Amino acid sequence: MTQELTSPSPAPQAPGTGRGPGWWRDAVIYQVYVRSFADSDGDGIGDLRGARERLPYLKDLGVDAVWLTPFYASPQADGGYDVADYRAVDPLFGTLQDADELIRAAHDLGLRVIVDIVPNHTSDRHPWFQDPELARQRYLFRPGKGESGELPPNDWESVFGGPAWTRTDRGDWYLHLFAPEQPDLNWDNPEVHAEFEAIMRFWLDLGVDGFRVDVAHGMIKAPGLPDIGHGAQAQLIGAQVLPFFDQDGVHAIHRAWRRLLDGYGDARGKQVIGVAEAWAPTAERLALYVRPDELHQAFNFQFLNAPWQSDALRSVIDASLAATASVGAPTTWVLSNHDVVRHTTRLGGSLARARAATLLMLALPGSAYLYQGEELGLPEVTDLPDEVRQDPAFFRGGRATGAVGPGTDTESAPDGAAGGQDGFRDGCRVPLPWSGELPPYGFGPGGSWLPQPADWGGLTVAAQTGDPASTLELYRAALELRRRLPGLGDGPMSWAPAPDGVLAFTRPGLLCTVNTLGHDVGLPAPGTPLLSSAPVTVDDATAQLPGDSCTWWAI
Ligand code: NOJ
């Protein structure tokens, strides 16, 4: 069936086998945060039917695949990352039939579909956790410390704030690295392995093309669950190996899943993939998740986290490419997602930088993920009233975005814009504006679960369509060129000489310049401008690169 899907790679798949160059190596994958994408029934919450109706928009945008965030049965304690039934669709989002129809409609348009899988924890409403006998075997229960077990078993903190342990009325404690409603599974139990393999097969049978693996670095905990002895653990996430994150044992799980994915795909002549959401302290440790016998992709959060400075960008790009090349994998670039401050805001509240950063990302070798709304240049919403907030971290007095996502670029945002409102995650999850002058801007026939700003009328899809200066048309043009020019996507790149503050690199037939400074920089015109994030001028063979801009040149 994948044979019918369009591939961004010029090389076709070998007939009759799922192995080949690998469609994911340079795919552009669009993240649909289902709750905020499009609402078909007027309850103010996006749903699968709404997403299906908008698939032609994504096809027209020029992406290769969509990643759908969790739509499974869930009490929604953490936006659906608390799953009560991995094989059922939550009524908020529709039915299994809606999921089936969405997958089919995407395939009919030549779009692949990736869904989330959440293996580190379930909802506390999951039948396993509800049954005390099963729960004891399949989750991480421990006796407390102190005279009567009144103290948590160790000093681990929840990513969302507070202790990572909750005491049951039976007196023992269970581990939850996230909210108390998200108990951690016991991956020493083979039944847990078997269940997740069965869940994957269930969705593969429904036709999905891969999985985004939530907390892919978390399933295995250090033996004995040792104390960390550090009071601010959230700051250590992604900075060092912790007894609960990036333990070497997780790789055996990924190897088993790769065997499953390859076996499933090979039998059907398609390639199904896994993408790791993994926080690893270095590019080298992240690359371990994409060794040839592990997952296919891992989000490059170090790139997302880089400040808007040419030296810092260059070193993160070099480190990422070197690390992934050492294992033969592509790099998977990303600038925004549902856990971090939108990059328009994070990069100093500058749409110019956001547009330039996107063109830079799309010119780099490898695959890229886009987060819904970034193609509209949406900023983070920074004035949400407390009563509409839903991020569990907000209620647990936990950390800002850095705890569950990357830190923020405070250096290039002296006005504090980098942290958004206060770093929590609702401000990047506000429903999309599609059309019209007033909320809900065509999001659906009702309202929207988070209020949309009153001044988004000019940012809607309808308002930007056909306006060559709009961010939407910039994304469309970039994705169209990426498909058309064989030098983009997977393949070689080399740095070219450039003045301070400017990056220049070549891809086959193409040169990309990025001016990270806030003012124009002149340089000998390297070729003919193909696409630029801001108007570039060429006079007498001298090019003026506008401040905070990126340009693709035909050479
Ligand atoms: C990462 C997800 O992206 C985030 O939204 C969620 O809160 C945590 N994992 C826990 O599942």
Short mmCIF file of N, CA and C in Angstrom, two decimals, residues 383-391 394-395 421 426 430 448-451:
data_model
loop_
_atom_site.label_atom_id
_atom_site.label_comp_id
_atom_site.label_asym_id
_atom_site.label_seq_id
_atom_site.Cartn_x
_atom_site.Cartn_y
_atom_site.Cartn_z
N ASP A 383 -1.73 35.30 27.72
CA ASP A 383 -2.61 35.95 28.71
C ASP A 383 -3.81 35.06 29.06
N LEU A 384 -3.57 33.77 29.14
CA LEU A 384 -4.68 32.87 29.48
C LEU A 384 -5.03 33.03 30.96
N PRO A 385 -6.31 33.23 31.27
CA PRO A 385 -6.67 33.32 32.69
C PRO A 385 -6.54 31.96 33.38
N ASP A 386 -6.23 32.00 34.66
CA ASP A 386 -6.00 30.75 35.40
C ASP A 386 -7.16 29.77 35.26
N GLU A 387 -8.39 30.29 35.21
CA GLU A 387 -9.53 29.38 35.24
C GLU A 387 -9.67 28.53 33.97
N VAL A 388 -8.97 28.88 32.90
CA VAL A 388 -9.06 28.03 31.70
C VAL A 388 -7.86 27.10 31.57
N ARG A 389 -6.88 27.26 32.43
CA ARG A 389 -5.65 26.47 32.29
C ARG A 389 -5.92 24.99 32.51
N GLN A 390 -5.24 24.14 31.76
CA GLN A 390 -5.45 22.69 31.92
C GLN A 390 -4.15 21.91 32.09
N ASP A 391 -3.02 22.51 31.84
CA ASP A 391 -1.75 21.81 32.00
C ASP A 391 -1.60 21.34 33.45
N PHE A 394 0.77 23.15 35.75
CA PHE A 394 0.34 24.43 36.29
C PHE A 394 -0.28 24.24 37.68
N PHE A 395 -1.04 23.17 37.83
CA PHE A 395 -1.75 22.95 39.10
C PHE A 395 -0.87 22.32 40.16
N GLN A 421 3.92 32.79 28.64
CA GLN A 421 3.22 33.40 29.77
C GLN A 421 3.97 33.11 31.07
N ASP A 426 -0.28 25.48 28.12
CA ASP A 426 -1.56 25.76 27.45
C ASP A 426 -1.40 26.80 26.33
N VAL A 430 -3.56 26.57 22.02
CA VAL A 430 -4.79 27.29 21.71
C VAL A 430 -5.27 26.87 20.31
N SER A 448 -14.20 27.43 21.57
CA SER A 448 -12.91 26.72 21.59
C SER A 448 -12.51 26.52 23.05
N TRP A 449 -11.94 25.35 23.33
CA TRP A 449 -11.70 24.96 24.73
C TRP A 449 -10.72 25.88 25.45
N LEU A 450 -9.85 26.53 24.71
CA LEU A 450 -9.04 27.62 25.26
C LEU A 450 -9.38 28.86 24.44
N PRO A 451 -9.48 30.01 25.09
CA PRO A 451 -9.86 31.21 24.33
C PRO A 451 -8.77 31.63 23.35
#
